[in-house]
Amino acid sequence: MIINVAHTKGGVGKTTIAVNLAITLNTNLLDIDTQHSSCEFASLGPARNIQFWKDPEKIGDIAKEYLDDPDKHIIIDSGGYDNNISRQFLLHSNIIVTPLTTSQVEFMGLQNFDNDIVHNLLKQRPGIRACALLNKISYHDRSDAENLREVIETNLTDYRVLKTMLGDRKIYKQAFAAGLSVVEFNRSSPAAKEIKDLAAELLSICKEITEEKRHG
Ligand SMILES: Nc1ncnc2c1ncn2[C@@H]1O[C@H](COP(=O)(O)OP(=O)(O)O)[C@@H](O)[C@H]1O
Ligand SMILES: [Mg+2]
């Protein structure tokens, strides 16, 4: 399956989430952001048996190899921009994961991304799962996040909100700077648990897609 971490807005956590997911799920990653932060991250860390690619022309091969495959997954780190390539990748995704945090501006950003892009993609390929991921959430007070979950679920019918939320934790930055996932950095940390929960939740959505295809 192709899991595309995507939002036209920058700074929402796409790269942080994409690299942590790729390492935790032990999958390859394609970085189509022109900044190539995911590839830079990989060059800081230890040698791995997964690949971090940055060639957007791989789209044909990647779609052929991973799209709809129940057992083979790839993570895409989509750039914070909108162009023909990023739209082609979104169209050739199984799951779109859009991170956002709790603010009115960020909710409007998600709404714009949905109106401008995701809504039309789902018309073309209704099987794509669009998932909002609440990121940088205060772990002292989750009420804002719960309110945002409700606002998204009521107003943006294209999106479901993932059960897993990620806290606002400095370990995400520390691990990134060392080229490590948060699980590798400290496997008993709350962040490690969140990332493992997120990976498991996405795998269960992959299963759901496979079941749906099997039953027509
Ligand atoms: N859950 C989090 N907790 C704390 N900081 C985070 C978290 N997620 C992302 N960040 C920080 O937010 C900034 C933007 O994240 P990044 O992954 O580069 O976003 P994007 O790829 O969407 O531009 C980075 O400094 C990153 O360390
Ligand atoms: Mg990025």
CSV table of C-alpha atoms and ligand atoms in Angstrom, one decimal:
chain,number,residue,atom,x,y,z
A,1,MET,CA,0.0,0.0,0.0
A,2,ILE,CA,1.1,3.6,-0.6
A,3,ILE,CA,0.9,5.8,2.5
A,4,ASN,CA,1.3,9.4,1.5
A,5,VAL,CA,2.0,11.9,4.3
A,6,ALA,CA,0.7,15.0,2.6
A,7,HIS,CA,-0.5,18.6,3.2
A,8,THR,CA,0.1,21.7,1.1
A,9,LYS,CA,0.9,23.5,4.3
A,10,GLY,CA,4.5,23.3,5.5
A,11,GLY,CA,5.7,22.8,9.1
A,12,VAL,CA,2.8,20.5,10.1
A,13,GLY,CA,5.0,17.5,10.8
A,14,LYS,CA,5.0,15.6,7.5
A,15,THR,CA,8.7,14.8,7.4
A,16,THR,CA,8.9,13.9,11.1
A,17,ILE,CA,6.0,11.5,10.8
A,18,ALA,CA,7.1,10.1,7.5
A,19,VAL,CA,10.6,9.1,8.6
A,20,ASN,CA,9.3,7.7,11.9
A,21,LEU,CA,6.7,5.6,10.1
A,22,ALA,CA,9.2,4.3,7.5
A,23,ILE,CA,11.6,3.1,10.2
A,24,THR,CA,8.9,1.7,12.4
A,25,LEU,CA,7.1,-0.2,9.6
A,26,ASN,CA,10.5,-1.1,8.0
A,27,THR,CA,9.4,0.2,4.6
A,28,ASN,CA,11.1,2.3,2.0
A,29,LEU,CA,10.4,6.0,1.8
A,30,LEU,CA,10.1,8.3,-1.2
A,31,ASP,CA,10.8,12.0,-0.5
A,32,ILE,CA,9.3,14.2,-3.2
A,33,ASP,CA,9.8,17.4,-1.3
A,34,THR,CA,12.4,19.6,-3.0
A,35,GLN,CA,14.0,20.2,0.4
A,36,HIS,CA,14.7,16.5,0.7
A,37,SER,CA,14.7,16.7,4.5
A,38,SER,CA,13.8,12.9,4.8
A,39,CYS,CA,16.9,12.0,2.8
A,40,GLU,CA,19.0,14.3,4.8
A,41,PHE,CA,17.7,12.8,8.0
A,42,ALA,CA,18.6,9.3,6.7
A,43,SER,CA,22.1,10.4,6.0
A,44,LEU,CA,22.6,11.4,9.6
A,45,GLY,CA,21.6,8.0,11.0
A,46,PRO,CA,23.0,4.4,10.9
A,47,ALA,CA,23.0,2.3,7.8
A,48,ARG,CA,19.6,0.7,7.3
A,49,ASN,CA,18.0,-2.0,5.2
A,50,ILE,CA,15.4,0.4,3.9
A,51,GLN,CA,15.8,2.9,1.1
A,52,PHE,CA,15.2,6.7,1.2
A,53,TRP,CA,14.6,7.7,-2.4
A,54,LYS,CA,14.2,11.2,-3.8
A,55,ASP,CA,13.3,10.6,-7.5
A,56,PRO,CA,9.8,11.7,-8.3
A,57,GLU,CA,10.1,10.0,-11.7
A,58,LYS,CA,9.8,6.7,-9.9
A,59,ILE,CA,6.0,7.2,-9.8
A,60,GLY,CA,5.2,4.6,-12.4
A,61,ASP,CA,7.4,1.9,-10.8
A,62,ILE,CA,6.2,2.7,-7.3
A,63,ALA,CA,2.5,2.6,-8.3
A,64,LYS,CA,3.1,-0.7,-10.1
A,65,GLU,CA,5.0,-2.2,-7.1
A,66,TYR,CA,3.0,-0.9,-4.1
A,67,LEU,CA,-0.4,0.4,-5.0
A,68,ASP,CA,-3.1,-1.9,-3.5
A,69,ASP,CA,-0.5,-4.5,-2.5
A,70,PRO,CA,-1.6,-5.8,0.9
A,71,ASP,CA,1.9,-6.8,2.1
A,72,LYS,CA,4.2,-4.2,0.6
A,73,HIS,CA,4.1,-0.7,1.9
A,74,ILE,CA,5.9,2.6,1.1
A,75,ILE,CA,5.8,5.9,2.8
A,76,ILE,CA,5.8,9.1,0.7
A,77,ASP,CA,6.9,12.4,2.2
A,78,SER,CA,5.0,14.9,0.1
A,79,GLY,CA,6.3,18.4,-0.1
A,80,GLY,CA,4.4,21.4,1.3
A,81,TYR,CA,3.4,22.5,-2.2
A,82,ASP,CA,0.9,21.7,-4.9
A,83,ASN,CA,2.0,20.7,-8.4
A,84,ASN,CA,1.4,18.1,-11.0
A,85,ILE,CA,3.8,15.6,-9.5
A,86,SER,CA,2.4,15.9,-6.0
A,87,ARG,CA,-1.2,15.5,-7.4
A,88,GLN,CA,-0.2,12.4,-9.4
A,89,PHE,CA,1.3,10.9,-6.2
A,90,LEU,CA,-1.8,11.7,-4.2
A,91,LEU,CA,-4.0,10.1,-6.9
A,92,HIS,CA,-1.8,7.0,-6.7
A,93,SER,CA,-2.0,6.6,-2.9
A,94,ASN,CA,-4.0,4.2,-0.8
A,95,ILE,CA,-3.9,6.3,2.4
A,96,ILE,CA,-3.4,10.0,2.7
A,97,VAL,CA,-2.2,11.1,6.2
A,98,THR,CA,-2.6,14.8,6.7
A,99,PRO,CA,-1.1,16.1,10.0
A,100,LEU,CA,-2.4,19.2,11.7
A,101,THR,CA,-2.4,20.8,15.1
A,102,THR,CA,-5.1,22.4,17.1
A,103,SER,CA,-5.7,25.9,15.9
A,104,GLN,CA,-8.3,27.6,13.8
A,105,VAL,CA,-5.7,28.4,11.1
A,106,GLU,CA,-4.7,24.8,10.9
A,107,PHE,CA,-8.3,23.7,10.6
A,108,MET,CA,-8.7,26.2,7.7
A,109,GLY,CA,-5.5,24.7,6.1
A,110,LEU,CA,-7.0,21.3,6.2
A,111,GLN,CA,-10.3,22.6,4.8
A,112,ASN,CA,-8.4,24.3,1.9
A,113,PHE,CA,-6.4,21.1,1.2
A,114,ASP,CA,-9.6,19.1,1.1
A,115,ASN,CA,-11.5,21.6,-1.1
A,116,ASP,CA,-8.6,22.3,-3.5
A,117,ILE,CA,-7.3,18.7,-3.9
A,118,VAL,CA,-8.5,15.8,-1.8
A,119,HIS,CA,-12.2,16.1,-2.5
A,120,ASN,CA,-11.6,15.8,-6.3
A,121,LEU,CA,-9.2,12.9,-5.8
A,122,LEU,CA,-11.8,11.0,-3.9
A,123,LYS,CA,-14.3,11.5,-6.7
A,124,GLN,CA,-11.7,9.9,-9.1
A,125,ARG,CA,-10.7,7.2,-6.7
A,126,PRO,CA,-13.2,6.7,-3.9
A,127,GLY,CA,-11.1,3.9,-2.4
A,128,ILE,CA,-8.4,6.3,-1.1
A,129,ARG,CA,-8.6,6.8,2.7
A,130,ALA,CA,-8.0,10.4,3.7
A,131,CYS,CA,-7.0,10.6,7.4
A,132,ALA,CA,-6.3,13.6,9.5
A,133,LEU,CA,-3.6,13.1,12.2
A,134,LEU,CA,-3.7,15.4,15.2
A,135,ASN,CA,0.0,16.3,15.8
A,136,LYS,CA,1.8,18.4,18.4
A,137,ILE,CA,-1.0,18.0,20.9
A,138,SER,CA,-0.5,19.2,24.4
A,139,TYR,CA,-0.3,16.2,26.7
A,140,HIS,CA,-1.5,18.2,29.7
A,141,ASP,CA,-4.8,19.1,28.1
A,142,ARG,CA,-6.3,17.1,25.3
A,143,SER,CA,-9.7,18.9,25.2
A,144,ASP,CA,-8.7,21.2,22.3
A,145,ALA,CA,-7.7,18.1,20.3
A,146,GLU,CA,-11.0,16.4,21.1
A,147,ASN,CA,-12.9,19.5,20.0
A,148,LEU,CA,-10.9,19.6,16.8
A,149,ARG,CA,-11.6,15.9,16.1
A,150,GLU,CA,-15.3,16.7,16.4
A,151,VAL,CA,-15.1,19.8,14.2
A,152,ILE,CA,-13.3,17.8,11.5
A,153,GLU,CA,-15.6,14.8,11.7
A,154,THR,CA,-18.7,17.1,11.5
A,155,ASN,CA,-17.5,19.4,8.7
A,156,LEU,CA,-15.1,17.5,6.5
A,157,THR,CA,-16.8,14.3,5.5
A,158,ASP,CA,-13.9,13.3,3.2
A,159,TYR,CA,-11.7,12.9,6.2
A,160,ARG,CA,-11.6,10.5,9.1
A,161,VAL,CA,-9.6,11.5,12.2
A,162,LEU,CA,-7.1,8.9,13.3
A,163,LYS,CA,-7.5,7.6,16.8
A,164,THR,CA,-3.8,8.0,17.5
A,165,MET,CA,-2.7,11.5,18.3
A,166,LEU,CA,1.0,12.7,18.6
A,167,GLY,CA,2.0,14.8,21.5
A,168,ASP,CA,4.1,18.0,21.3
A,169,ARG,CA,7.3,16.4,22.5
A,170,LYS,CA,10.9,17.6,22.1
A,171,ILE,CA,12.1,14.0,21.6
A,172,TYR,CA,10.7,14.3,18.0
A,173,LYS,CA,13.3,17.0,17.3
A,174,GLN,CA,16.1,15.3,19.3
A,175,ALA,CA,15.7,11.9,17.5
A,176,PHE,CA,15.4,13.6,14.1
A,177,ALA,CA,18.7,15.5,14.7
A,178,ALA,CA,20.4,12.2,15.4
A,179,GLY,CA,18.9,10.5,12.3
A,180,LEU,CA,16.9,8.1,14.5
A,181,SER,CA,13.2,7.3,14.9
A,182,VAL,CA,11.8,8.1,18.3
A,183,VAL,CA,11.5,4.3,18.9
A,184,GLU,CA,15.2,3.9,18.3
A,185,PHE,CA,16.1,7.0,20.4
A,186,ASN,CA,14.1,5.8,23.4
A,187,ARG,CA,11.9,2.8,23.0
A,188,SER,CA,10.2,3.3,26.3
A,189,SER,CA,9.2,6.9,25.7
A,190,PRO,CA,5.6,8.1,25.2
A,191,ALA,CA,6.5,9.2,21.7
A,192,ALA,CA,7.7,5.7,20.8
A,193,LYS,CA,4.3,4.3,22.0
A,194,GLU,CA,2.4,6.9,19.9
A,195,ILE,CA,4.4,6.1,16.8
A,196,LYS,CA,3.9,2.3,17.2
A,197,ASP,CA,0.2,2.9,17.8
A,198,LEU,CA,0.1,5.1,14.6
A,199,ALA,CA,1.9,2.4,12.6
A,200,ALA,CA,-0.5,-0.3,13.9
A,201,GLU,CA,-3.6,1.9,13.1
A,202,LEU,CA,-2.4,2.5,9.6
A,203,LEU,CA,-1.8,-1.2,9.1
A,204,SER,CA,-5.3,-1.9,10.2
A,205,ILE,CA,-6.6,0.6,7.6
A,206,CYS,CA,-4.5,-1.3,5.0
A,207,LYS,CA,-6.3,-4.5,6.0
A,208,GLU,CA,-9.6,-2.7,5.8
A,209,ILE,CA,-8.8,-1.6,2.2
A,210,THR,CA,-7.8,-5.2,1.2
A,211,GLU,CA,-11.0,-6.6,2.7
A,212,GLU,CA,-13.1,-4.1,0.8
A,213,LYS,CA,-11.4,-5.0,-2.5
A,214,ARG,CA,-11.9,-8.7,-1.8
A,215,HIS,CA,-15.6,-8.2,-1.3
A,216,GLY,CA,-15.9,-5.9,-4.3
B,1,LIG,N1,4.9,15.9,17.5
B,1,LIG,C1,5.8,16.9,17.5
B,1,LIG,N2,6.3,17.4,18.7
B,1,LIG,C2,7.2,18.4,18.6
B,1,LIG,N3,7.7,18.9,17.5
B,1,LIG,C3,7.3,18.4,16.3
B,1,LIG,C4,6.3,17.4,16.3
B,1,LIG,N4,6.1,17.1,14.9
B,1,LIG,C5,6.8,18.0,14.2
B,1,LIG,N5,7.6,18.8,15.1
B,1,LIG,C6,8.5,19.9,14.7
B,1,LIG,O1,7.8,20.8,13.8
B,1,LIG,C7,8.7,21.3,12.8
B,1,LIG,C8,8.1,21.0,11.4
B,1,LIG,O2,8.1,19.6,11.2
B,1,LIG,P1,8.4,18.9,9.8
B,1,LIG,O3,8.2,17.4,10.0
B,1,LIG,O4,9.6,19.4,9.2
B,1,LIG,O5,7.1,19.5,9.0
B,1,LIG,P2,6.8,19.5,7.4
B,1,LIG,O6,7.5,18.3,6.8
B,1,LIG,O7,5.3,19.3,7.3
B,1,LIG,O8,7.2,20.8,6.9
B,1,LIG,C9,10.0,20.6,13.0
B,1,LIG,O9,10.9,21.4,13.8
B,1,LIG,C10,9.7,19.4,13.9
B,1,LIG,O10,10.7,19.0,14.7
B,2,MG,MG,8.9,18.3,5.2
